[in-house]
PDB file of C-alpha atoms and ligand atoms in Angstrom:
ATOM      1  CA  MET L   1     126.282  17.745-194.928  1.00  0.00           C
ATOM      2  CA  SER L   2     128.874  15.309-196.239  1.00  0.00           C
ATOM      3  CA  ALA L   3     128.321  13.406-199.507  1.00  0.00           C
ATOM      4  CA  LEU L   4     127.211   9.768-199.345  1.00  0.00           C
ATOM      5  CA  SER L   5     130.198   7.524-198.830  1.00  0.00           C
ATOM      6  CA  VAL L   6     130.334   3.830-199.707  1.00  0.00           C
ATOM      7  CA  THR L   7     130.398   2.986-196.013  1.00  0.00           C
ATOM      8  CA  GLU L   8     127.172   4.864-195.237  1.00  0.00           C
ATOM      9  CA  ALA L   9     124.474   2.686-193.666  1.00  0.00           C
ATOM     10  CA  VAL L  10     121.786   1.190-195.917  1.00  0.00           C
ATOM     11  CA  THR L  11     118.346   2.341-194.863  1.00  0.00           C
ATOM     12  CA  ASP L  12     115.695   0.878-197.116  1.00  0.00           C
ATOM     13  CA  PHE L  13     115.022  -2.363-198.954  1.00  0.00           C
ATOM     14  CA  ASN L  14     112.115  -4.582-199.927  1.00  0.00           C
ATOM     15  CA  ILE L  15     111.552  -8.286-199.442  1.00  0.00           C
ATOM     16  CA  LEU L  16     109.833 -10.044-202.338  1.00  0.00           C
ATOM     17  CA  PRO L  17     108.871 -13.648-201.479  1.00  0.00           C
ATOM     18  CA  PHE L  18     109.015 -16.082-204.412  1.00  0.00           C
ATOM     19  CA  GLU L  19     105.943 -17.931-205.631  1.00  0.00           C
ATOM     20  CA  ALA L  20     107.683 -21.107-204.536  1.00  0.00           C
ATOM     21  CA  PRO L  21     107.963 -23.271-201.412  1.00  0.00           C
ATOM     22  CA  LEU L  22     110.910 -21.141-200.245  1.00  0.00           C
ATOM     23  CA  GLY L  23     112.993 -18.117-201.078  1.00  0.00           C
ATOM     24  CA  ALA L  24     112.758 -14.330-201.358  1.00  0.00           C
ATOM     25  CA  GLU L  25     114.579 -11.611-203.223  1.00  0.00           C
ATOM     26  CA  LEU L  26     115.906  -8.662-201.237  1.00  0.00           C
ATOM     27  CA  ILE L  27     115.627  -5.594-203.414  1.00  0.00           C
ATOM     28  CA  GLY L  28     117.553  -2.381-202.851  1.00  0.00           C
ATOM     29  CA  LEU L  29     120.455  -3.688-200.775  1.00  0.00           C
ATOM     30  CA  ASP L  30     124.069  -3.123-201.728  1.00  0.00           C
ATOM     31  CA  LEU L  31     126.217  -5.429-199.635  1.00  0.00           C
ATOM     32  CA  ALA L  32     129.295  -3.316-200.423  1.00  0.00           C
ATOM     33  CA  ARG L  33     127.823  -0.762-198.022  1.00  0.00           C
ATOM     34  CA  GLU L  34     127.705  -1.041-194.277  1.00  0.00           C
ATOM     35  CA  ILE L  35     124.554  -2.824-193.077  1.00  0.00           C
ATOM     36  CA  ASP L  36     123.259  -1.139-189.919  1.00  0.00           C
ATOM     37  CA  ALA L  37     121.699  -3.030-187.008  1.00  0.00           C
ATOM     38  CA  PRO L  38     117.994  -2.556-187.979  1.00  0.00           C
ATOM     39  CA  ASP L  39     118.648  -3.661-191.568  1.00  0.00           C
ATOM     40  CA  PHE L  40     120.722  -6.596-190.371  1.00  0.00           C
ATOM     41  CA  SER L  41     117.899  -7.642-188.086  1.00  0.00           C
ATOM     42  CA  ARG L  42     115.414  -7.536-191.042  1.00  0.00           C
ATOM     43  CA  ILE L  43     117.784  -9.633-193.150  1.00  0.00           C
ATOM     44  CA  HIS L  44     118.163 -12.129-190.310  1.00  0.00           C
ATOM     45  CA  GLN L  45     114.366 -12.380-189.882  1.00  0.00           C
ATOM     46  CA  ALA L  46     113.861 -12.738-193.653  1.00  0.00           C
ATOM     47  CA  HIS L  47     116.361 -15.599-193.640  1.00  0.00           C
ATOM     48  CA  LEU L  48     114.375 -17.349-190.910  1.00  0.00           C
ATOM     49  CA  ASN L  49     111.072 -16.737-192.729  1.00  0.00           C
ATOM     50  CA  HIS L  50     112.126 -17.644-196.287  1.00  0.00           C
ATOM     51  CA  TYR L  51     115.233 -19.908-195.811  1.00  0.00           C
ATOM     52  CA  LEU L  52     116.887 -18.624-199.004  1.00  0.00           C
ATOM     53  CA  LEU L  53     117.663 -14.971-199.755  1.00  0.00           C
ATOM     54  CA  VAL L  54     118.700 -13.714-203.162  1.00  0.00           C
ATOM     55  CA  PHE L  55     120.670 -10.465-203.455  1.00  0.00           C
ATOM     56  CA  ARG L  56     121.020  -9.464-207.130  1.00  0.00           C
ATOM     57  CA  ASP L  57     123.969  -7.763-208.793  1.00  0.00           C
ATOM     58  CA  GLN L  58     126.325  -7.633-205.815  1.00  0.00           C
ATOM     59  CA  ARG L  59     129.736  -6.213-206.794  1.00  0.00           C
ATOM     60  CA  ILE L  60     131.515  -7.273-203.621  1.00  0.00           C
ATOM     61  CA  THR L  61     135.036  -8.519-203.013  1.00  0.00           C
ATOM     62  CA  PRO L  62     135.853 -11.840-201.313  1.00  0.00           C
ATOM     63  CA  ALA L  63     136.786  -9.864-198.168  1.00  0.00           C
ATOM     64  CA  GLN L  64     133.338  -8.194-198.181  1.00  0.00           C
ATOM     65  CA  GLN L  65     131.610 -11.576-198.611  1.00  0.00           C
ATOM     66  CA  ILE L  66     133.587 -12.899-195.629  1.00  0.00           C
ATOM     67  CA  GLU L  67     132.759  -9.827-193.549  1.00  0.00           C
ATOM     68  CA  PHE L  68     129.019 -10.083-194.293  1.00  0.00           C
ATOM     69  CA  SER L  69     129.037 -13.848-193.620  1.00  0.00           C
ATOM     70  CA  ARG L  70     130.762 -13.311-190.243  1.00  0.00           C
ATOM     71  CA  ARG L  71     127.837 -11.152-189.084  1.00  0.00           C
ATOM     72  CA  PHE L  72     125.892 -14.436-188.808  1.00  0.00           C
ATOM     73  CA  GLY L  73     128.547 -16.487-187.011  1.00  0.00           C
ATOM     74  CA  ALA L  74     131.993 -18.058-187.153  1.00  0.00           C
ATOM     75  CA  LEU L  75     133.045 -19.363-190.564  1.00  0.00           C
ATOM     76  CA  GLN L  76     133.865 -22.987-191.282  1.00  0.00           C
ATOM     77  CA  ILE L  77     136.885 -23.996-193.323  1.00  0.00           C
ATOM     78  CA  HIS L  78     136.258 -26.783-195.843  1.00  0.00           C
ATOM     79  CA  VAL L  79     138.320 -29.943-195.527  1.00  0.00           C
ATOM     80  CA  LEU L  80     139.354 -29.722-199.210  1.00  0.00           C
ATOM     81  CA  HIS L  81     141.994 -27.024-198.592  1.00  0.00           C
ATOM     82  CA  GLN L  82     143.110 -27.541-202.231  1.00  0.00           C
ATOM     83  CA  PHE L  83     140.158 -25.385-203.309  1.00  0.00           C
ATOM     84  CA  GLN L  84     140.420 -22.484-200.883  1.00  0.00           C
ATOM     85  CA  LEU L  85     140.694 -19.053-202.463  1.00  0.00           C
ATOM     86  CA  PRO L  86     144.367 -18.032-202.043  1.00  0.00           C
ATOM     87  CA  GLY L  87     144.621 -15.563-199.153  1.00  0.00           C
ATOM     88  CA  HIS L  88     141.048 -16.303-198.057  1.00  0.00           C
ATOM     89  CA  PRO L  89     140.752 -19.829-196.589  1.00  0.00           C
ATOM     90  CA  GLU L  90     137.145 -19.020-195.570  1.00  0.00           C
ATOM     91  CA  ILE L  91     136.160 -19.138-199.259  1.00  0.00           C
ATOM     92  CA  LEU L  92     135.714 -22.442-201.047  1.00  0.00           C
ATOM     93  CA  ILE L  93     135.957 -22.087-204.828  1.00  0.00           C
ATOM     94  CA  ILE L  94     133.161 -23.954-206.573  1.00  0.00           C
ATOM     95  CA  SER L  95     134.222 -24.229-210.186  1.00  0.00           C
ATOM     96  CA  ASN L  96     134.617 -26.573-213.140  1.00  0.00           C
ATOM     97  CA  ILE L  97     137.423 -24.420-214.599  1.00  0.00           C
ATOM     98  CA  LYS L  98     140.858 -25.946-215.130  1.00  0.00           C
ATOM     99  CA  GLU L  99     144.006 -23.833-215.406  1.00  0.00           C
ATOM    100  CA  ASN L 100     147.168 -25.499-216.756  1.00  0.00           C
ATOM    101  CA  GLY L 101     145.242 -28.782-216.629  1.00  0.00           C
ATOM    102  CA  GLU L 102     144.521 -28.402-212.881  1.00  0.00           C
ATOM    103  CA  PRO L 103     141.044 -27.717-211.404  1.00  0.00           C
ATOM    104  CA  ILE L 104     140.862 -24.334-209.656  1.00  0.00           C
ATOM    105  CA  GLY L 105     137.863 -25.363-207.567  1.00  0.00           C
ATOM    106  CA  LEU L 106     135.528 -28.106-206.534  1.00  0.00           C
ATOM    107  CA  GLY L 107     133.760 -28.788-209.814  1.00  0.00           C
ATOM    108  CA  ASP L 108     131.283 -31.379-208.638  1.00  0.00           C
ATOM    109  CA  ALA L 109     130.181 -29.799-205.346  1.00  0.00           C
ATOM    110  CA  GLY L 110     126.567 -30.508-204.615  1.00  0.00           C
ATOM    111  CA  HIS L 111     125.996 -33.192-207.228  1.00  0.00           C
ATOM    112  CA  PHE L 112     123.937 -35.113-204.662  1.00  0.00           C
ATOM    113  CA  TRP L 113     121.263 -33.513-202.445  1.00  0.00           C
ATOM    114  CA  HIS L 114     122.709 -32.407-199.099  1.00  0.00           C
ATOM    115  CA  SER L 115     122.850 -29.903-196.263  1.00  0.00           C
ATOM    116  CA  ASP L 116     126.339 -28.374-195.939  1.00  0.00           C
ATOM    117  CA  LEU L 117     128.646 -29.969-193.384  1.00  0.00           C
ATOM    118  CA  SER L 118     125.965 -32.262-191.890  1.00  0.00           C
ATOM    119  CA  TYR L 119     128.906 -34.705-191.546  1.00  0.00           C
ATOM    120  CA  VAL L 120     130.520 -32.768-188.674  1.00  0.00           C
ATOM    121  CA  ASP L 121     129.333 -32.494-185.050  1.00  0.00           C
ATOM    122  CA  VAL L 122     128.439 -28.829-185.488  1.00  0.00           C
ATOM    123  CA  PRO L 123     127.050 -28.471-189.026  1.00  0.00           C
ATOM    124  CA  SER L 124     126.443 -25.274-190.898  1.00  0.00           C
ATOM    125  CA  LEU L 125     123.856 -22.618-190.054  1.00  0.00           C
ATOM    126  CA  GLY L 126     123.884 -21.367-193.611  1.00  0.00           C
ATOM    127  CA  SER L 127     125.989 -20.835-196.708  1.00  0.00           C
ATOM    128  CA  MET L 128     126.532 -17.910-199.056  1.00  0.00           C
ATOM    129  CA  LEU L 129     127.350 -18.421-202.701  1.00  0.00           C
ATOM    130  CA  HIS L 130     128.483 -15.492-204.849  1.00  0.00           C
ATOM    131  CA  ALA L 131     128.479 -15.861-208.637  1.00  0.00           C
ATOM    132  CA  GLN L 132     131.801 -14.988-210.304  1.00  0.00           C
ATOM    133  CA  GLU L 133     131.385 -16.605-213.722  1.00  0.00           C
ATOM    134  CA  LEU L 134     128.240 -18.305-215.034  1.00  0.00           C
ATOM    135  CA  PRO L 135     127.620 -20.719-217.912  1.00  0.00           C
ATOM    136  CA  ALA L 136     125.325 -19.675-220.770  1.00  0.00           C
ATOM    137  CA  GLU L 137     123.445 -22.939-220.290  1.00  0.00           C
ATOM    138  CA  GLY L 138     122.540 -24.817-217.091  1.00  0.00           C
ATOM    139  CA  GLY L 139     124.342 -24.385-213.768  1.00  0.00           C
ATOM    140  CA  ASP L 140     121.157 -23.949-211.694  1.00  0.00           C
ATOM    141  CA  THR L 141     121.009 -24.743-207.972  1.00  0.00           C
ATOM    142  CA  LEU L 142     117.930 -26.497-206.535  1.00  0.00           C
ATOM    143  CA  PHE L 143     116.709 -26.163-202.954  1.00  0.00           C
ATOM    144  CA  ALA L 144     114.283 -28.412-201.043  1.00  0.00           C
ATOM    145  CA  ASN L 145     112.266 -27.198-198.052  1.00  0.00           C
ATOM    146  CA  MET L 146     112.894 -29.783-195.328  1.00  0.00           C
ATOM    147  CA  HIS L 147     110.284 -28.284-192.970  1.00  0.00           C
ATOM    148  CA  LEU L 148     107.630 -28.932-195.626  1.00  0.00           C
ATOM    149  CA  ALA L 149     109.108 -32.403-196.118  1.00  0.00           C
ATOM    150  CA  TRP L 150     108.557 -33.110-192.423  1.00  0.00           C
ATOM    151  CA  ASP L 151     105.105 -31.455-192.281  1.00  0.00           C
ATOM    152  CA  THR L 152     103.793 -33.485-195.233  1.00  0.00           C
ATOM    153  CA  LEU L 153     105.265 -36.843-194.225  1.00  0.00           C
ATOM    154  CA  ASP L 154     102.766 -39.669-193.542  1.00  0.00           C
ATOM    155  CA  ALA L 155     101.878 -39.881-189.849  1.00  0.00           C
ATOM    156  CA  HIS L 156     103.090 -43.489-189.593  1.00  0.00           C
ATOM    157  CA  LEU L 157     106.511 -42.496-190.993  1.00  0.00           C
ATOM    158  CA  LYS L 158     106.691 -39.551-188.602  1.00  0.00           C
ATOM    159  CA  ASP L 159     106.050 -41.898-185.671  1.00  0.00           C
ATOM    160  CA  LYS L 160     108.655 -44.305-186.989  1.00  0.00           C
ATOM    161  CA  ILE L 161     111.513 -41.820-187.362  1.00  0.00           C
ATOM    162  CA  ILE L 162     111.015 -39.344-184.541  1.00  0.00           C
ATOM    163  CA  GLY L 163     113.836 -39.788-182.017  1.00  0.00           C
ATOM    164  CA  LEU L 164     116.011 -41.843-184.412  1.00  0.00           C
ATOM    165  CA  LYS L 165     119.581 -40.929-185.289  1.00  0.00           C
ATOM    166  CA  ALA L 166     121.400 -41.441-188.577  1.00  0.00           C
ATOM    167  CA  GLU L 167     125.053 -41.580-189.502  1.00  0.00           C
ATOM    168  CA  HIS L 168     126.440 -38.838-191.769  1.00  0.00           C
ATOM    169  CA  SER L 169     129.786 -39.281-193.470  1.00  0.00           C
ATOM    170  CA  TYR L 170     131.752 -36.996-195.784  1.00  0.00           C
ATOM    171  CA  LEU L 171     133.121 -40.140-197.400  1.00  0.00           C
ATOM    172  CA  ALA L 172     129.694 -41.644-198.209  1.00  0.00           C
ATOM    173  CA  GLN L 173     129.802 -40.730-201.924  1.00  0.00           C
ATOM    174  CA  TYR L 174     133.469 -39.760-202.201  1.00  0.00           C
ATOM    175  CA  ALA L 175     134.611 -42.857-204.119  1.00  0.00           C
ATOM    176  CA  GLU L 176     131.640 -42.538-206.488  1.00  0.00           C
ATOM    177  CA  LEU L 177     132.465 -38.859-207.127  1.00  0.00           C
ATOM    178  CA  GLN L 178     136.114 -39.772-207.768  1.00  0.00           C
ATOM    179  CA  ARG L 179     134.993 -42.463-210.225  1.00  0.00           C
ATOM    180  CA  ARG L 180     132.925 -39.860-212.120  1.00  0.00           C
ATOM    181  CA  ASN L 181     135.533 -37.064-211.808  1.00  0.00           C
ATOM    182  CA  PRO L 182     139.101 -38.373-211.918  1.00  0.00           C
ATOM    183  CA  TRP L 183     140.555 -34.988-210.867  1.00  0.00           C
ATOM    184  CA  ARG L 184     138.892 -35.181-207.412  1.00  0.00           C
ATOM    185  CA  PRO L 185     141.839 -35.371-204.992  1.00  0.00           C
ATOM    186  CA  ASN L 186     142.675 -38.355-202.800  1.00  0.00           C
ATOM    187  CA  LEU L 187     142.238 -37.356-199.175  1.00  0.00           C
ATOM    188  CA  THR L 188     145.235 -37.384-196.845  1.00  0.00           C
ATOM    189  CA  ALA L 189     145.094 -39.235-193.507  1.00  0.00           C
ATOM    190  CA  GLU L 190     144.829 -35.824-191.831  1.00  0.00           C
ATOM    191  CA  GLN L 191     141.807 -34.855-193.967  1.00  0.00           C
ATOM    192  CA  ILE L 192     140.114 -38.207-193.307  1.00  0.00           C
ATOM    193  CA  ALA L 193     140.667 -37.759-189.552  1.00  0.00           C
ATOM    194  CA  LYS L 194     138.815 -34.407-189.747  1.00  0.00           C
ATOM    195  CA  VAL L 195     135.651 -35.985-191.172  1.00  0.00           C
ATOM    196  CA  LYS L 196     134.928 -38.966-188.947  1.00  0.00           C
ATOM    197  CA  PRO L 197     131.283 -40.117-189.286  1.00  0.00           C
ATOM    198  CA  VAL L 198     128.823 -38.528-186.844  1.00  0.00           C
ATOM    199  CA  LEU L 199     125.305 -39.321-185.666  1.00  0.00           C
ATOM    200  CA  GLN L 200     122.633 -36.679-186.252  1.00  0.00           C
ATOM    201  CA  PRO L 201     118.909 -36.650-185.441  1.00  0.00           C
ATOM    202  CA  VAL L 202     116.777 -37.784-188.408  1.00  0.00           C
ATOM    203  CA  VAL L 203     114.316 -35.032-187.500  1.00  0.00           C
ATOM    204  CA  ARG L 204     115.872 -31.834-186.205  1.00  0.00           C
ATOM    205  CA  THR L 205     114.377 -28.761-184.572  1.00  0.00           C
ATOM    206  CA  HIS L 206     115.388 -25.387-185.923  1.00  0.00           C
ATOM    207  CA  PRO L 207     117.189 -23.696-183.012  1.00  0.00           C
ATOM    208  CA  GLU L 208     115.737 -20.250-183.786  1.00  0.00           C
ATOM    209  CA  THR L 209     112.201 -20.931-185.037  1.00  0.00           C
ATOM    210  CA  GLY L 210     111.427 -24.225-183.274  1.00  0.00           C
ATOM    211  CA  ARG L 211     110.190 -25.775-186.559  1.00  0.00           C
ATOM    212  CA  LYS L 212     110.943 -29.428-187.213  1.00  0.00           C
ATOM    213  CA  ALA L 213     112.771 -30.504-190.397  1.00  0.00           C
ATOM    214  CA  LEU L 214     113.895 -33.778-191.951  1.00  0.00           C
ATOM    215  CA  PHE L 215     117.679 -33.968-191.692  1.00  0.00           C
ATOM    216  CA  VAL L 216     118.884 -36.823-193.913  1.00  0.00           C
ATOM    217  CA  SER L 217     120.445 -36.559-197.360  1.00  0.00           C
ATOM    218  CA  GLU L 218     121.487 -38.818-200.230  1.00  0.00           C
ATOM    219  CA  HIS L 219     124.966 -37.274-200.209  1.00  0.00           C
ATOM    220  CA  PHE L 220     126.002 -37.787-196.609  1.00  0.00           C
ATOM    221  CA  THR L 221     123.548 -40.051-194.729  1.00  0.00           C
ATOM    222  CA  THR L 222     124.750 -43.650-194.729  1.00  0.00           C
ATOM    223  CA  ARG L 223     122.416 -45.516-192.330  1.00  0.00           C
ATOM    224  CA  ILE L 224     119.869 -45.123-189.578  1.00  0.00           C
ATOM    225  CA  ASP L 225     121.393 -46.092-186.278  1.00  0.00           C
ATOM    226  CA  GLY L 226     119.982 -49.220-184.655  1.00  0.00           C
ATOM    227  CA  LEU L 227     118.045 -50.523-187.706  1.00  0.00           C
ATOM    228  CA  PRO L 228     118.955 -53.579-189.827  1.00  0.00           C
ATOM    229  CA  GLU L 229     120.761 -52.498-193.010  1.00  0.00           C
ATOM    230  CA  ASP L 230     117.948 -53.308-195.467  1.00  0.00           C
ATOM    231  CA  GLU L 231     115.313 -51.596-193.306  1.00  0.00           C
ATOM    232  CA  SER L 232     117.561 -48.545-192.868  1.00  0.00           C
ATOM    233  CA  ARG L 233     118.222 -48.324-196.638  1.00  0.00           C
ATOM    234  CA  ASP L 234     114.523 -48.684-197.456  1.00  0.00           C
ATOM    235  CA  LEU L 235     113.497 -46.022-194.946  1.00  0.00           C
ATOM    236  CA  LEU L 236     116.217 -43.600-196.078  1.00  0.00           C
ATOM    237  CA  ASN L 237     115.191 -44.041-199.714  1.00  0.00           C
ATOM    238  CA  GLN L 238     111.571 -43.221-198.820  1.00  0.00           C
ATOM    239  CA  LEU L 239     112.714 -40.082-196.965  1.00  0.00           C
ATOM    240  CA  PHE L 240     115.060 -38.975-199.771  1.00  0.00           C
ATOM    241  CA  THR L 241     112.327 -39.386-202.404  1.00  0.00           C
ATOM    242  CA  HIS L 242     109.736 -37.574-200.294  1.00  0.00           C
ATOM    243  CA  SER L 243     112.079 -34.660-199.424  1.00  0.00           C
ATOM    244  CA  VAL L 244     112.688 -33.604-203.017  1.00  0.00           C
ATOM    245  CA  LYS L 245     109.157 -33.848-204.412  1.00  0.00           C
ATOM    246  CA  PRO L 246     108.643 -30.994-206.910  1.00  0.00           C
ATOM    247  CA  GLU L 247     106.232 -29.225-204.540  1.00  0.00           C
ATOM    248  CA  HIS L 248     109.058 -28.830-201.974  1.00  0.00           C
ATOM    249  CA  VAL L 249     111.638 -27.517-204.442  1.00  0.00           C
ATOM    250  CA  TYR L 250     112.749 -24.101-205.765  1.00  0.00           C
ATOM    251  CA  ARG L 251     115.171 -23.882-208.690  1.00  0.00           C
ATOM    252  CA  HIS L 252     117.580 -20.962-208.635  1.00  0.00           C
ATOM    253  CA  ARG L 253     118.503 -19.715-212.106  1.00  0.00           C
ATOM    254  CA  TRP L 254     121.622 -17.664-211.604  1.00  0.00           C
ATOM    255  CA  GLN L 255     122.040 -14.087-212.816  1.00  0.00           C
ATOM    256  CA  PRO L 256     125.404 -12.306-213.011  1.00  0.00           C
ATOM    257  CA  HIS L 257     126.757 -11.253-209.578  1.00  0.00           C
ATOM    258  CA  ASP L 258     123.949 -12.937-207.607  1.00  0.00           C
ATOM    259  CA  LEU L 259     124.755 -13.601-203.983  1.00  0.00           C
ATOM    260  CA  ILE L 260     122.474 -16.136-202.337  1.00  0.00           C
ATOM    261  CA  PHE L 261     122.286 -17.075-198.647  1.00  0.00           C
ATOM    262  CA  TRP L 262     120.452 -20.188-197.509  1.00  0.00           C
ATOM    263  CA  ASP L 263     119.655 -21.896-194.201  1.00  0.00           C
ATOM    264  CA  ASN L 264     121.206 -25.362-194.001  1.00  0.00           C
ATOM    265  CA  ARG L 265     118.992 -26.152-190.992  1.00  0.00           C
ATOM    266  CA  SER L 266     115.882 -25.786-193.155  1.00  0.00           C
ATOM    267  CA  LEU L 267     116.965 -26.724-196.683  1.00  0.00           C
ATOM    268  CA  MET L 268     118.909 -29.227-198.747  1.00  0.00           C
ATOM    269  CA  HIS L 269     120.416 -28.240-202.065  1.00  0.00           C
ATOM    270  CA  LEU L 270     121.641 -29.764-205.305  1.00  0.00           C
ATOM    271  CA  ALA L 271     123.820 -28.421-208.130  1.00  0.00           C
ATOM    272  CA  ALA L 272     122.135 -29.279-211.434  1.00  0.00           C
ATOM    273  CA  GLY L 273     125.428 -29.151-213.393  1.00  0.00           C
ATOM    274  CA  CYS L 274     126.267 -27.542-216.715  1.00  0.00           C
ATOM    275  CA  PRO L 275     127.902 -28.607-219.997  1.00  0.00           C
ATOM    276  CA  GLU L 276     131.601 -29.384-219.485  1.00  0.00           C
ATOM    277  CA  ASP L 277     132.778 -26.783-221.989  1.00  0.00           C
ATOM    278  CA  GLN L 278     131.013 -23.942-220.147  1.00  0.00           C
ATOM    279  CA  ARG L 279     132.840 -22.124-217.370  1.00  0.00           C
ATOM    280  CA  ARG L 280     131.221 -21.775-213.935  1.00  0.00           C
ATOM    281  CA  LYS L 281     132.810 -20.227-210.837  1.00  0.00           C
ATOM    282  CA  LEU L 282     131.255 -19.255-207.505  1.00  0.00           C
ATOM    283  CA  TYR L 283     132.667 -18.393-204.076  1.00  0.00           C
ATOM    284  CA  ARG L 284     131.168 -20.117-201.042  1.00  0.00           C
ATOM    285  CA  THR L 285     131.350 -19.151-197.376  1.00  0.00           C
ATOM    286  CA  THR L 286     129.896 -21.480-194.740  1.00  0.00           C
ATOM    287  CA  ILE L 287     128.668 -20.247-191.364  1.00  0.00           C
ATOM    288  CA  GLU L 288     128.823 -22.513-188.323  1.00  0.00           C
ATOM    289  CA  GLY L 289     125.543 -23.404-186.625  1.00  0.00           C
ATOM    290  CA  ASP L 290     124.600 -25.432-183.522  1.00  0.00           C
ATOM    291  CA  VAL L 291     124.702 -29.081-182.512  1.00  0.00           C
ATOM    292  CA  PRO L 292     121.446 -30.429-184.045  1.00  0.00           C
ATOM    293  CA  PHE L 293     118.703 -31.602-181.670  1.00  0.00           C
TER     294      PHE L 293
HETATM  295  C1  SIN R 301     127.258 -26.458-203.102  1.00  0.00           C
HETATM  296  O1  SIN R 301     126.796 -27.582-202.875  1.00  0.00           O
HETATM  297  O2  SIN R 301     127.608 -25.699-202.189  1.00  0.00           O
HETATM  298  C2  SIN R 301     127.395 -25.965-204.538  1.00  0.00           C
HETATM  299  C3  SIN R 301     126.102 -25.644-205.166  1.00  0.00           C
HETATM  300  C4  SIN R 301     126.260 -25.202-206.596  1.00  0.00           C
HETATM  301  O3  SIN R 301     127.371 -25.257-207.144  1.00  0.00           O
HETATM  302  O4  SIN R 301     125.274 -24.817-207.224  1.00  0.00           O
END
């Protein structure tokens, strides 16, 4: 019998759900190894059941992260090409590190609650984030369960918003982020043309589980279509506040080499930030989903 090789299929792992409104740790999986079809199917089902999967201590290369991400669908390339990992445009560098005075990554990604790429016609199924360098203090990522947000919404608000559409725009908070972070690049006309505002359902149905979820965010949702501006603003503020109540939220405290994989159809997320003098670097891949309905 031949010795175990690094490409041998993984056969056994455990799923440990968090005592939280979402999330589970997958124990005993090494993503540097080949994942066979039965294991892949368990991972896929765990993702649908728990919305956020945490794989600890993953020593994988960017190419391996891309390969694993592609098992779930086509990858989306972020409009800020300035922060792609050289040689791997599928990876967006999330980092506050500056080299020779220039940022190497998007340092303020996720500073408002959002679901990735909700501002394009076909938003993201899910995103993977792999820790490269972590701060000693802070740097957590928070996740809100948008199915729970829908389930626990007052009946009169449910009646009011079902069937409504809202506009999502990449530019909604861009000027504010540039004001806070002067290094954030000006967008070219070509980049702006790629992120024209889109209408999305305020309540979406998960295409695989059939569960309903709220689908509006403080980062990208600008207005509810067909409502007067003040009414739209008031309603959106109520939905934003309700979505991120503590009982809907899990806080991920990063450990070295964590890889996490979340479902953007079920969750919103927020980067809590860290002190400016502490280095933080993560690699993100974003998997394309379906047109929301
Ligand atoms: C993101 O929004 O994808 C980044 C989240 C983080 O940096 O914690």
